[in-house]
Amino acid sequence: MTDYTNDDNEARSLRAALADKLRDEGTVTDPDWHRIFTAVPRHPFVPRVFLPFPANDGRYHPLDGTRPENRTAWLRHVYQDDICITQLDGDDRAWETATREGEVKATEMTCTSSQPTLMATMLEELALSEGDRVLEVGTGTGYNAALICERVGANSVTSIDIDPVLVDQARAALGELGYAPTLAALDGALGLAETAPYTRVMATASFPVIPRAWIEQTSNGGLILANLTRPLGGGALARLTVRDGTAEGRFSARTAGFMPTRGKHAPAAQRLYQQITEEQENAATPEAVDVDLNTVLDTPDLRFFLALRSDVEELGVRYPDYPAERWLLASDGSWAFATSEGGCLTVQQGGDRRLFDEVLSLYREWVELGEPSRDSFGLTAAPDGDVIWHGSPTDGRRWPLL
Ligand SMILES: C[S@@+](CC[C@H](N)C(=O)[O-])C[C@H]1O[C@@H](n2cnc3c(N)ncnc32)[C@H](O)[C@@H]1O
């Protein structure tokens, strides 16, 4: 079925090594997915990539895979188990600057081909079989869509993205390999009614809630697999079964972080931080505390719980030769910051809310619940509101999704 355009031995053997790695590490357990990762080339979908500077300071080098002298370095990059960054700050200007000047500074990655391990995990979680009709939200480069086409046939695949340029590029790359799924440029929250109903919806951009349209466009018993955008991150991957207009299921044991949808839901922590003046900061009396905010925020299962239950954002601030500060921020301008200097933990809090106290109270709630792991929580997305629950949707504790 696949026409391996632009393929050669080097690409084939690097790709086989990646597929074997996914299998040997236990990410890919289904032989058909191993076959598909071995067969479907990634490189035609990512002809130009950005490489982040090692300092991770927002600067990137361009790597143009269409230039023969770059081919080996580029193929090696493409067949690592890593993201490939294909777009910065929403358009081609970053690429133009980077090729002209050798580097570019950018604020946001707006398109990446996701890490193969994450793609494989999600594809296995989707439990695809013949006859499935799939909606992918977040076409991006089109590589994931190609993998799905190879599995269920392109006639059963729809993929949508908010960026029309990306959709056109993906259509061309998919077409060269012989795949012609339905593609459309629109806000993914709308789904695509024309090719519904779907038995599987897979989102590769993260949304703050499960859009109603996805639930309405999924047939009874169908699955939705999506990462929820939460202010504290947490990588919440929900696997929900749709029944009678409600989508319900657990969060995956695995962390799955995707780029948030563009525009309105972009994290505001940096902006909020810039609004706090030195005067405000000095007005708040430092309090000695006996709980280290670093430990609280860096315990993965706890952070996941905080991410689900709180609207607080977090920012780490570093100055050379000075202890790291951790800031908690809320959209009403409330803030808290914690430092540990010479083993002494202090916190300052300002604004209408006491954010450190809020986080501490959630921390105690998590301990009282028995320090549960992420997969003991679940989500019910229903027409009358979304709730998260612990244990089971009917017997456990329940909270509205903020
Ligand atoms: C991580 S990339 C997707 C990777 C892709 N599946 C692939 O195989 O290359 C996320 C994509 O989500 C898209 N996106 C962001 N916000 C969106 C929205 N509201 N609706 C649809 N797509 C969106 C971005 O344009 C970007 O292409």
Short mmCIF file of C-alpha atoms and ligand atoms in Angstrom, two decimals:
data_model
loop_
_atom_site.label_atom_id
_atom_site.label_comp_id
_atom_site.label_asym_id
_atom_site.label_seq_id
_atom_site.Cartn_x
_atom_site.Cartn_y
_atom_site.Cartn_z
CA MET A 1 0.00 0.00 0.00
CA THR A 2 2.68 2.46 0.97
CA ASP A 3 4.92 4.01 -1.64
CA TYR A 4 8.11 4.85 0.25
CA THR A 5 8.90 7.99 -1.69
CA ASN A 6 12.21 9.59 -0.77
CA ASP A 7 13.20 6.48 1.17
CA ASP A 8 16.59 4.77 1.15
CA ASN A 9 18.54 2.19 3.13
CA GLU A 10 19.75 4.69 5.69
CA ALA A 11 16.21 5.91 6.43
CA ARG A 12 14.86 2.37 6.45
CA SER A 13 17.42 1.05 8.88
CA LEU A 14 17.10 4.04 11.27
CA ARG A 15 13.34 3.61 11.18
CA ALA A 16 13.56 -0.12 11.87
CA ALA A 17 15.82 0.63 14.84
CA LEU A 18 13.26 3.08 16.24
CA ALA A 19 10.39 0.61 15.78
CA ASP A 20 12.45 -2.11 17.50
CA LYS A 21 13.24 0.24 20.38
CA LEU A 22 9.52 0.99 20.84
CA ARG A 23 8.84 -2.74 20.91
CA ASP A 24 11.80 -3.72 23.10
CA GLU A 25 10.96 -1.07 25.70
CA GLY A 26 7.41 -2.39 25.86
CA THR A 27 5.71 0.69 24.41
CA VAL A 28 4.58 -1.16 21.31
CA THR A 29 3.12 -4.53 22.23
CA ASP A 30 0.90 -5.10 19.18
CA PRO A 31 2.88 -6.64 16.27
CA ASP A 32 0.80 -4.68 13.77
CA TRP A 33 1.92 -1.37 15.28
CA HIS A 34 5.51 -2.62 15.15
CA ARG A 35 5.04 -3.39 11.46
CA ILE A 36 3.51 0.05 10.87
CA PHE A 37 6.24 2.00 12.71
CA THR A 38 8.77 0.00 10.67
CA ALA A 39 6.99 0.70 7.38
CA VAL A 40 5.68 4.26 7.47
CA PRO A 41 8.42 6.86 7.02
CA ARG A 42 8.46 9.89 9.31
CA HIS A 43 10.97 11.96 7.39
CA PRO A 44 8.71 13.03 4.47
CA PHE A 45 6.50 14.75 7.07
CA VAL A 46 9.29 16.78 8.65
CA PRO A 47 11.51 18.07 5.83
CA ARG A 48 12.58 21.10 7.91
CA VAL A 49 13.08 20.97 11.65
CA PHE A 50 14.23 23.31 14.39
CA LEU A 51 16.81 22.10 16.89
CA PRO A 52 16.63 23.75 20.31
CA PHE A 53 19.85 25.18 21.76
CA PRO A 54 21.18 22.97 24.58
CA ALA A 55 20.53 25.79 27.08
CA ASN A 56 16.80 25.51 26.29
CA ASP A 57 16.61 29.29 26.23
CA GLY A 58 14.09 29.69 23.41
CA ARG A 59 16.73 29.74 20.64
CA TYR A 60 16.73 27.27 17.76
CA HIS A 61 18.95 26.25 14.84
CA PRO A 62 17.35 25.26 11.53
CA LEU A 63 18.04 21.83 10.06
CA ASP A 64 16.98 21.64 6.43
CA GLY A 65 16.61 18.00 5.47
CA THR A 66 16.14 18.83 1.80
CA ARG A 67 19.83 19.80 1.53
CA PRO A 68 21.91 16.75 0.63
CA GLU A 69 24.74 17.72 3.00
CA ASN A 70 22.29 17.60 5.96
CA ARG A 71 20.65 14.33 5.08
CA THR A 72 22.39 12.00 7.53
CA ALA A 73 22.16 14.39 10.52
CA TRP A 74 18.55 15.10 9.68
CA LEU A 75 17.55 11.42 9.34
CA ARG A 76 19.25 10.65 12.63
CA HIS A 77 17.30 13.42 14.29
CA VAL A 78 14.02 12.32 12.72
CA TYR A 79 14.37 8.70 13.80
CA GLN A 80 15.28 9.45 17.40
CA ASP A 81 12.53 8.89 19.93
CA ASP A 82 11.95 12.61 20.24
CA ILE A 83 9.70 15.39 19.07
CA CYS A 84 10.54 17.08 15.77
CA ILE A 85 9.80 20.79 15.93
CA THR A 86 8.42 21.99 12.60
CA GLN A 87 6.84 25.36 13.35
CA LEU A 88 7.60 28.19 15.81
CA ASP A 89 5.32 31.09 16.70
CA GLY A 90 2.61 30.09 14.28
CA ASP A 91 4.07 30.73 10.83
CA ASP A 92 7.04 30.45 8.46
CA ARG A 93 8.78 33.67 9.53
CA ALA A 94 10.81 31.88 12.19
CA TRP A 95 12.13 29.49 9.54
CA GLU A 96 13.07 32.37 7.26
CA THR A 97 14.93 34.15 10.08
CA ALA A 98 16.62 30.96 11.20
CA THR A 99 17.89 30.11 7.71
CA ARG A 100 19.07 33.68 7.14
CA GLU A 101 20.78 34.15 10.50
CA GLY A 102 21.59 30.61 11.56
CA GLU A 103 19.36 30.81 14.61
CA VAL A 104 16.05 32.23 15.78
CA LYS A 105 14.53 33.12 19.14
CA ALA A 106 10.92 32.06 19.56
CA THR A 107 8.32 32.08 22.29
CA GLU A 108 6.24 29.07 21.34
CA MET A 109 6.48 25.77 19.50
CA THR A 110 3.28 25.69 17.45
CA CYS A 111 3.77 22.43 15.58
CA THR A 112 5.77 19.36 16.41
CA SER A 113 5.65 15.78 15.31
CA SER A 114 5.06 14.22 18.74
CA GLN A 115 7.51 11.90 20.46
CA PRO A 116 7.12 8.42 18.91
CA THR A 117 6.83 6.80 22.37
CA LEU A 118 3.86 9.03 23.16
CA MET A 119 2.28 8.40 19.76
CA ALA A 120 2.72 4.65 20.12
CA THR A 121 1.29 4.68 23.65
CA MET A 122 -1.76 6.58 22.50
CA LEU A 123 -2.24 4.49 19.39
CA GLU A 124 -2.15 1.31 21.46
CA GLU A 125 -4.58 2.84 23.99
CA LEU A 126 -6.95 3.56 21.12
CA ALA A 127 -7.32 -0.21 20.58
CA LEU A 128 -7.96 0.20 16.87
CA SER A 129 -9.35 -2.59 14.78
CA GLU A 130 -10.69 -2.98 11.29
CA GLY A 131 -13.91 -1.08 10.79
CA ASP A 132 -12.97 1.73 13.19
CA ARG A 133 -13.65 5.26 12.01
CA VAL A 134 -11.12 7.67 13.46
CA LEU A 135 -11.07 11.43 14.03
CA GLU A 136 -7.63 12.84 14.78
CA VAL A 137 -7.60 16.38 16.17
CA GLY A 138 -4.26 18.10 15.48
CA THR A 139 -3.08 16.95 12.05
CA GLY A 140 0.24 18.78 12.41
CA THR A 141 2.75 17.19 10.06
CA GLY A 142 0.38 14.33 9.11
CA TYR A 143 2.70 11.55 10.33
CA ASN A 144 0.33 10.26 13.01
CA ALA A 145 -2.51 10.37 10.48
CA ALA A 146 -0.35 8.24 8.14
CA LEU A 147 0.15 5.64 10.88
CA ILE A 148 -3.61 5.50 11.48
CA CYS A 149 -4.33 5.28 7.73
CA GLU A 150 -1.97 2.32 7.46
CA ARG A 151 -3.88 0.61 10.26
CA VAL A 152 -7.54 1.20 9.40
CA GLY A 153 -7.42 2.49 5.81
CA ALA A 154 -7.44 6.15 4.77
CA ASN A 155 -11.17 6.05 3.93
CA SER A 156 -11.89 5.63 7.63
CA VAL A 157 -9.66 8.50 8.79
CA THR A 158 -10.45 12.19 9.29
CA SER A 159 -7.86 14.59 10.62
CA ILE A 160 -8.37 18.28 11.41
CA ASP A 161 -6.08 21.15 12.37
CA ILE A 162 -6.60 24.84 13.03
CA ASP A 163 -3.73 25.85 10.73
CA PRO A 164 -4.64 25.66 6.99
CA VAL A 165 -1.00 25.82 5.90
CA LEU A 166 -0.15 22.78 8.00
CA VAL A 167 -3.17 20.93 6.63
CA ASP A 168 -2.05 21.59 3.04
CA GLN A 169 1.49 20.45 3.79
CA ALA A 170 0.20 17.33 5.53
CA ARG A 171 -2.14 16.58 2.61
CA ALA A 172 0.80 16.77 0.19
CA ALA A 173 3.06 14.54 2.31
CA LEU A 174 0.28 12.00 2.90
CA GLY A 175 -0.59 12.03 -0.81
CA GLU A 176 3.01 11.28 -1.81
CA LEU A 177 2.84 8.14 0.29
CA GLY A 178 -0.52 7.15 -1.20
CA TYR A 179 -2.81 8.12 1.69
CA ALA A 180 -5.87 10.32 1.14
CA PRO A 181 -7.74 10.67 4.43
CA THR A 182 -10.33 13.44 4.89
CA LEU A 183 -8.47 16.55 6.06
CA ALA A 184 -9.93 19.89 7.09
CA ALA A 185 -8.70 23.18 8.55
CA LEU A 186 -10.88 24.29 11.45
CA ASP A 187 -10.93 24.59 15.23
CA GLY A 188 -10.65 21.03 16.48
CA ALA A 189 -13.20 21.70 19.21
CA LEU A 190 -15.85 21.54 16.47
CA GLY A 191 -14.94 18.05 15.30
CA LEU A 192 -16.13 17.30 11.77
CA ALA A 193 -19.77 16.28 11.50
CA GLU A 194 -19.56 15.37 7.78
CA THR A 195 -17.54 12.21 8.37
CA ALA A 196 -19.08 11.33 11.76
CA PRO A 197 -19.92 9.14 13.58
CA TYR A 198 -16.48 8.06 14.74
CA THR A 199 -15.62 5.06 16.85
CA ARG A 200 -12.37 6.66 17.97
CA VAL A 201 -11.34 10.28 18.61
CA MET A 202 -7.67 10.99 19.29
CA ALA A 203 -6.51 14.50 20.15
CA THR A 204 -2.86 15.37 19.65
CA ALA A 205 -3.32 18.94 20.85
CA SER A 206 -4.52 19.43 24.40
CA PHE A 207 -7.90 21.00 25.20
CA PRO A 208 -9.11 22.41 28.54
CA VAL A 209 -12.30 20.33 28.42
CA ILE A 210 -13.62 17.54 26.23
CA PRO A 211 -15.56 19.44 23.54
CA ARG A 212 -19.25 18.48 23.31
CA ALA A 213 -18.92 18.06 19.52
CA TRP A 214 -16.52 15.13 19.96
CA ILE A 215 -18.97 13.37 22.25
CA GLU A 216 -21.88 14.01 19.90
CA GLN A 217 -19.86 12.76 16.90
CA THR A 218 -18.74 9.54 18.60
CA SER A 219 -20.90 6.44 18.36
CA ASN A 220 -22.10 4.61 21.48
CA GLY A 221 -19.26 2.55 22.92
CA GLY A 222 -16.66 4.62 21.05
CA LEU A 223 -13.51 5.99 22.66
CA ILE A 224 -12.09 9.48 23.11
CA LEU A 225 -8.41 9.78 24.00
CA ALA A 226 -7.30 13.29 24.89
CA ASN A 227 -4.87 15.25 26.99
CA LEU A 228 -6.49 17.97 29.12
CA THR A 229 -4.79 21.36 29.39
CA ARG A 230 -4.45 22.21 33.06
CA PRO A 231 -2.69 25.30 34.43
CA LEU A 232 -0.21 23.14 36.37
CA GLY A 233 0.25 20.74 33.44
CA GLY A 234 0.26 17.30 34.94
CA GLY A 235 -0.03 15.53 31.56
CA ALA A 236 -3.61 14.33 32.12
CA LEU A 237 -4.45 11.79 29.40
CA ALA A 238 -8.13 10.83 29.59
CA ARG A 239 -9.47 7.64 27.97
CA LEU A 240 -13.21 7.99 27.86
CA THR A 241 -15.99 5.74 26.61
CA VAL A 242 -19.00 7.45 25.10
CA ARG A 243 -22.50 6.35 26.05
CA ASP A 244 -25.70 8.28 25.48
CA GLY A 245 -24.12 11.69 25.26
CA THR A 246 -21.71 11.21 28.18
CA ALA A 247 -17.99 10.43 27.98
CA GLU A 248 -16.51 8.72 31.02
CA GLY A 249 -13.29 6.99 31.95
CA ARG A 250 -10.03 7.06 33.82
CA PHE A 251 -6.86 9.02 33.38
CA SER A 252 -3.97 7.01 32.02
CA ALA A 253 -1.14 5.94 34.32
CA ARG A 254 1.14 7.58 31.78
CA THR A 255 1.91 11.25 31.59
CA ALA A 256 0.99 12.70 28.20
CA GLY A 257 1.66 16.34 27.62
CA PHE A 258 0.68 18.01 24.36
CA MET A 259 0.93 21.59 23.27
CA PRO A 260 -2.17 23.51 24.35
CA THR A 261 -4.59 24.68 21.70
CA ARG A 262 -3.55 27.97 20.19
CA GLY A 263 -4.58 31.38 21.42
CA LYS A 264 -7.02 31.78 24.20
CA HIS A 265 -5.78 29.10 26.56
CA ALA A 266 -2.07 29.90 26.41
CA PRO A 267 -0.53 29.70 29.90
CA ALA A 268 -0.62 33.07 31.59
CA ALA A 269 1.95 32.50 34.34
CA GLN A 270 4.69 34.63 32.78
CA ARG A 271 2.30 37.52 32.16
CA LEU A 272 0.87 37.31 35.70
CA TYR A 273 4.36 37.24 37.15
CA GLN A 274 5.30 40.42 35.30
CA GLN A 275 2.37 42.22 36.90
CA ILE A 276 3.66 41.71 40.43
CA THR A 277 5.61 44.75 41.52
CA GLU A 278 8.49 44.89 43.96
CA GLU A 279 6.34 47.02 46.21
CA GLN A 280 3.69 44.32 46.47
CA GLU A 281 6.35 41.76 47.07
CA ASN A 282 7.92 43.70 49.91
CA ALA A 283 4.55 44.36 51.54
CA ALA A 284 3.97 40.65 52.18
CA THR A 285 5.60 39.36 55.33
CA PRO A 286 7.75 36.25 54.82
CA GLU A 287 6.41 33.31 56.80
CA ALA A 288 8.55 30.35 57.85
CA VAL A 289 6.88 27.13 56.73
CA ASP A 290 7.64 23.47 57.28
CA VAL A 291 6.47 22.14 53.91
CA ASP A 292 8.80 22.45 50.96
CA LEU A 293 6.87 23.69 47.92
CA ASN A 294 9.52 22.13 45.68
CA THR A 295 8.68 18.68 47.05
CA VAL A 296 4.96 19.32 46.72
CA LEU A 297 5.17 20.48 43.12
CA ASP A 298 7.74 17.89 42.07
CA THR A 299 5.91 14.78 43.29
CA PRO A 300 4.34 13.61 40.01
CA ASP A 301 1.11 12.03 41.34
CA LEU A 302 0.56 14.94 43.70
CA ARG A 303 1.20 17.47 40.98
CA PHE A 304 -1.33 15.65 38.82
CA PHE A 305 -3.93 15.97 41.65
CA LEU A 306 -3.12 19.66 42.08
CA ALA A 307 -3.36 20.16 38.32
CA LEU A 308 -6.86 18.65 38.28
CA ARG A 309 -8.14 20.47 41.35
CA SER A 310 -6.64 23.93 41.10
CA ASP A 311 -6.59 26.88 38.72
CA VAL A 312 -3.26 28.06 40.12
CA GLU A 313 -0.35 28.49 37.69
CA GLU A 314 3.28 27.98 38.53
CA LEU A 315 6.50 29.61 37.45
CA GLY A 316 10.05 28.79 38.41
CA VAL A 317 12.34 31.84 38.48
CA ARG A 318 16.11 31.53 38.46
CA TYR A 319 18.75 34.16 39.05
CA PRO A 320 22.44 33.36 38.82
CA ASP A 321 23.98 32.69 42.27
CA TYR A 322 20.62 32.94 44.01
CA PRO A 323 18.32 30.20 45.30
CA ALA A 324 15.54 29.26 42.88
CA GLU A 325 12.14 30.81 43.61
CA ARG A 326 8.86 29.10 42.92
CA TRP A 327 5.88 31.24 42.25
CA LEU A 328 2.21 30.37 42.41
CA LEU A 329 -0.05 32.71 40.47
CA ALA A 330 -3.80 33.13 39.93
CA SER A 331 -5.70 35.12 37.34
CA ASP A 332 -7.15 37.49 40.00
CA GLY A 333 -3.59 38.68 40.72
CA SER A 334 -3.06 36.58 43.87
CA TRP A 335 0.41 35.16 44.24
CA ALA A 336 2.74 33.30 46.55
CA PHE A 337 6.42 32.64 46.30
CA ALA A 338 8.55 30.20 48.16
CA THR A 339 12.31 29.98 48.62
CA SER A 340 14.59 27.72 50.56
CA GLU A 341 17.69 29.61 51.55
CA GLY A 342 20.24 27.86 53.75
CA GLY A 343 17.70 25.14 54.53
CA CYS A 344 15.14 27.70 55.76
CA LEU A 345 11.79 27.54 53.97
CA THR A 346 9.86 30.77 53.65
CA VAL A 347 6.76 31.87 51.79
CA GLN A 348 5.29 35.27 50.94
CA GLN A 349 1.69 35.56 49.79
CA GLY A 350 -0.25 38.48 48.35
CA GLY A 351 -3.64 39.28 46.82
CA ASP A 352 -7.13 38.14 47.74
CA ARG A 353 -6.29 34.44 47.82
CA ARG A 354 -3.64 32.63 49.89
CA LEU A 355 -2.27 30.42 47.15
CA PHE A 356 0.36 28.59 49.15
CA ASP A 357 -2.29 27.72 51.77
CA GLU A 358 -4.62 26.49 49.02
CA VAL A 359 -1.95 24.24 47.56
CA LEU A 360 -1.06 22.98 51.04
CA SER A 361 -4.67 22.12 51.76
CA LEU A 362 -4.90 20.14 48.51
CA TYR A 363 -1.65 18.42 49.41
CA ARG A 364 -3.21 17.32 52.75
CA GLU A 365 -6.34 16.14 50.94
CA TRP A 366 -4.19 14.02 48.63
CA VAL A 367 -2.37 12.50 51.63
CA GLU A 368 -5.74 11.75 53.32
CA LEU A 369 -6.89 10.00 50.15
CA GLY A 370 -3.88 7.66 50.55
CA GLU A 371 -1.53 9.40 48.09
CA PRO A 372 -3.40 8.03 45.06
CA SER A 373 -1.80 7.60 41.65
CA ARG A 374 -3.08 9.40 38.57
CA ASP A 375 -4.96 6.40 37.18
CA SER A 376 -7.21 6.18 40.24
CA PHE A 377 -8.86 9.39 39.06
CA GLY A 378 -11.34 9.71 36.23
CA LEU A 379 -13.46 12.16 34.32
CA THR A 380 -17.14 12.25 33.44
CA ALA A 381 -17.98 14.75 30.70
CA ALA A 382 -21.76 15.08 30.66
CA PRO A 383 -24.18 17.66 29.24
CA ASP A 384 -24.84 19.01 32.75
CA GLY A 385 -21.14 19.57 33.54
CA ASP A 386 -17.78 17.83 33.82
CA VAL A 387 -16.67 16.17 37.04
CA ILE A 388 -13.50 14.46 38.10
CA TRP A 389 -13.72 11.60 40.55
CA HIS A 390 -11.53 9.37 42.65
CA GLY A 391 -11.96 5.59 42.74
CA SER A 392 -15.15 5.11 40.78
CA PRO A 393 -17.56 7.45 39.01
CA THR A 394 -20.41 6.46 41.34
CA ASP A 395 -18.94 5.80 44.83
CA GLY A 396 -15.83 7.94 45.08
CA ARG A 397 -15.22 11.60 45.88
CA ARG A 398 -16.28 13.96 43.08
CA TRP A 399 -15.29 17.50 42.20
CA PRO A 400 -16.38 19.79 39.37
CA LEU A 401 -13.70 20.26 36.70
CA LEU A 402 -12.66 23.90 37.12
C1 LIG B 1 1.64 18.21 18.57
S1 LIG B 1 1.01 18.87 17.08
C2 LIG B 1 0.21 17.48 16.37
C3 LIG B 1 1.13 16.43 15.85
C4 LIG B 1 0.54 15.64 14.73
N1 LIG B 1 -0.49 14.72 15.15
C5 LIG B 1 1.61 14.98 13.92
O1 LIG B 1 1.55 13.75 13.73
O2 LIG B 1 2.50 15.66 13.46
C6 LIG B 1 -0.37 19.83 17.61
C7 LIG B 1 -1.20 20.39 16.48
O3 LIG B 1 -2.39 20.90 17.04
C8 LIG B 1 -2.81 21.97 16.25
N2 LIG B 1 -3.80 22.76 16.98
C9 LIG B 1 -3.59 23.69 17.94
N3 LIG B 1 -4.75 24.19 18.35
C10 LIG B 1 -5.74 23.58 17.64
C11 LIG B 1 -7.15 23.67 17.62
N4 LIG B 1 -7.81 24.51 18.41
N5 LIG B 1 -7.81 22.89 16.75
C12 LIG B 1 -7.15 22.02 15.93
N6 LIG B 1 -5.82 21.89 15.91
C13 LIG B 1 -5.12 22.65 16.77
C14 LIG B 1 -1.53 22.70 15.93
O4 LIG B 1 -1.69 23.50 14.77
C15 LIG B 1 -0.55 21.56 15.75
O5 LIG B 1 -0.45 21.21 14.40
#
